[in-house]
Amino acid sequence: TQLLKQSPQFLSIQEGENLTVYCNSSSVFSSLQWYRQEPGEGPVLLVTVVTGGEVKKLKRLTFQFGDARKDSSLHITAAQTGDTGLYLCAGDNQGGKLIFGQGTELSVKP
Amino acid sequence: KAGVTQTPRYLIKTRGQQVTLSCSPISGHRSVSWYQQTPGQGLQFLFEYFSETQRNKGNFPGRFSGRQFSNSRSEMNVSTLELGDSALYLCASSLVQGSNNEQFFGPGTRLTVL
């Protein structure tokens, strides 16, 4: 069974701090996606990384795909209260199913 | 383009009843997937439909079923509801070709089983 482990599960920080969320697996994925979900809504796609070692930036968010395509990280610089939400990573195993991590619940306090 | 829509948004049922949830994908998206989200288990894949055919299935009992219509709209049905079926049910559509299986989610249907 393919699993994606996210860490930490919960993160509470002050506005302006930096943070990193990790997504790890023993399996290789053809691509990996990051989503953010706010209460009462469905997840919204933030980014897709495809190539091993790839780094993508979305404003203050930096996403990296591991060289072996088994892990990924999301780094947020100078977090804002609007970054609060559930961050989910999801791996595509090319079997048609997305494998989701358990999620990281981020709370950014003013 | 309109996003993925799901109806109803909220539903309360009692044990033993059955329920049907509906999903309209983004125009042009032919793949529709269903997920169950609970605090304990996270997001779990139920099944995926493409061109009216179930293409992939997760590890859920046969009480969970679905179908897709020729216009790509999809429904999922849960029969003989159990308390543990209380969850947020999410539908997602995908362009499929060249899309890296990127999912566009609807807002979900919150099902409560009493």
mmCIF file of C-alpha atoms in Angstrom, chain A residues 22-107:
data_model
loop_
_atom_site.group_PDB
_atom_site.id
_atom_site.type_symbol
_atom_site.label_atom_id
_atom_site.label_comp_id
_atom_site.label_asym_id
_atom_site.label_seq_id
_atom_site.Cartn_x
_atom_site.Cartn_y
_atom_site.Cartn_z
ATOM 1 C CA TYR A 22 7.116 17.660 4.766
ATOM 2 C CA CYS A 23 5.533 14.926 2.701
ATOM 3 C CA ASN A 24 7.354 11.578 2.617
ATOM 4 C CA SER A 25 6.829 8.200 1.030
ATOM 5 C CA SER A 26 8.761 5.041 0.271
ATOM 6 C CA SER A 27 7.096 4.976 -3.152
ATOM 7 C CA VAL A 28 7.971 6.856 -6.300
ATOM 8 C CA PHE A 29 5.339 9.150 -7.748
ATOM 9 C CA SER A 30 5.123 10.456 -11.299
ATOM 10 C CA SER A 31 4.016 13.802 -9.909
ATOM 11 C CA LEU A 32 3.076 15.340 -6.614
ATOM 12 C CA GLN A 33 0.507 17.979 -5.890
ATOM 13 C CA TRP A 34 -0.087 20.342 -2.995
ATOM 14 C CA TYR A 35 -3.547 21.525 -2.053
ATOM 15 C CA ARG A 36 -4.894 23.928 0.534
ATOM 16 C CA GLN A 37 -8.294 23.471 2.097
ATOM 17 C CA GLU A 38 -10.231 25.997 4.133
ATOM 18 C CA PRO A 39 -13.103 25.080 6.467
ATOM 19 C CA GLY A 40 -16.299 24.279 4.626
ATOM 20 C CA GLU A 41 -14.593 24.155 1.240
ATOM 21 C CA GLY A 42 -12.955 21.601 -0.992
ATOM 22 C CA PRO A 43 -9.167 21.481 -1.462
ATOM 23 C CA VAL A 44 -7.714 23.947 -3.947
ATOM 24 C CA LEU A 45 -4.700 22.979 -6.043
ATOM 25 C CA LEU A 46 -1.634 25.099 -5.300
ATOM 26 C CA VAL A 47 1.041 23.454 -7.426
ATOM 27 C CA THR A 48 2.116 20.297 -9.228
ATOM 28 C CA VAL A 49 5.746 19.162 -9.265
ATOM 29 C CA VAL A 50 6.799 16.596 -11.814
ATOM 30 C CA THR A 51 10.577 16.421 -12.171
ATOM 31 C CA GLY A 52 12.886 15.114 -9.454
ATOM 32 C CA GLY A 53 14.645 18.040 -7.760
ATOM 33 C CA GLU A 54 12.133 20.524 -9.138
ATOM 34 C CA VAL A 55 11.532 23.723 -7.185
ATOM 35 C CA LYS A 56 8.485 25.900 -7.768
ATOM 36 C CA LYS A 57 7.641 29.208 -6.156
ATOM 37 C CA LEU A 58 4.224 30.715 -5.618
ATOM 38 C CA LYS A 59 4.720 34.120 -3.986
ATOM 39 C CA ARG A 60 5.874 33.282 -0.434
ATOM 40 C CA LEU A 61 5.415 29.516 -0.917
ATOM 41 C CA THR A 62 8.277 27.333 -2.165
ATOM 42 C CA PHE A 63 7.628 23.731 -3.204
ATOM 43 C CA GLN A 64 10.330 21.140 -3.771
ATOM 44 C CA PHE A 65 10.145 17.638 -5.190
ATOM 45 C CA GLY A 66 12.792 15.225 -3.972
ATOM 46 C CA ASP A 67 15.421 13.978 -6.404
ATOM 47 C CA ALA A 68 14.031 10.436 -6.173
ATOM 48 C CA ARG A 69 10.426 11.686 -6.500
ATOM 49 C CA LYS A 70 9.475 10.090 -3.172
ATOM 50 C CA ASP A 71 9.173 13.195 -1.036
ATOM 51 C CA SER A 72 8.303 16.855 -1.171
ATOM 52 C CA SER A 73 8.346 19.921 1.002
ATOM 53 C CA LEU A 74 6.404 23.148 1.239
ATOM 54 C CA HIS A 75 8.135 26.159 2.753
ATOM 55 C CA ILE A 76 6.235 29.318 3.644
ATOM 56 C CA THR A 77 8.188 32.505 4.242
ATOM 57 C CA ALA A 78 6.811 35.197 6.539
ATOM 58 C CA ALA A 79 3.495 33.460 7.149
ATOM 59 C CA GLN A 80 0.314 35.528 7.148
ATOM 60 C CA THR A 81 -3.030 34.860 8.820
ATOM 61 C CA GLY A 82 -4.463 34.197 5.366
ATOM 62 C CA ASP A 83 -2.177 31.143 5.080
ATOM 63 C CA THR A 84 -4.219 29.378 7.748
ATOM 64 C CA GLY A 85 -5.727 26.151 6.504
ATOM 65 C CA LEU A 86 -5.225 22.446 5.906
ATOM 66 C CA TYR A 87 -2.329 21.673 3.567
ATOM 67 C CA LEU A 88 -2.505 18.379 1.729
ATOM 68 C CA CYS A 89 0.043 16.662 -0.456
ATOM 69 C CA ALA A 90 -1.084 14.096 -3.003
ATOM 70 C CA GLY A 91 0.962 11.726 -5.116
ATOM 71 C CA ASP A 92 -0.021 10.447 -8.536
ATOM 72 C CA ASN A 93 1.004 6.828 -8.959
ATOM 73 C CA GLN A 94 -0.212 6.799 -12.567
ATOM 74 C CA GLY A 95 -2.707 4.128 -11.561
ATOM 75 C CA GLY A 96 -5.440 6.720 -11.757
ATOM 76 C CA LYS A 97 -5.659 7.260 -8.029
ATOM 77 C CA LEU A 98 -4.267 10.168 -6.104
ATOM 78 C CA ILE A 99 -2.775 9.152 -2.769
ATOM 79 C CA PHE A 100 -3.318 11.885 -0.190
ATOM 80 C CA GLY A 101 -1.327 12.593 2.923
ATOM 81 C CA GLN A 102 -3.163 13.089 6.213
ATOM 82 C CA GLY A 103 -2.692 16.831 5.991
ATOM 83 C CA THR A 104 -1.017 19.552 8.022
ATOM 84 C CA GLU A 105 -3.328 21.874 9.934
ATOM 85 C CA LEU A 106 -1.666 25.283 9.921
ATOM 86 C CA SER A 107 -2.807 28.106 12.190
#
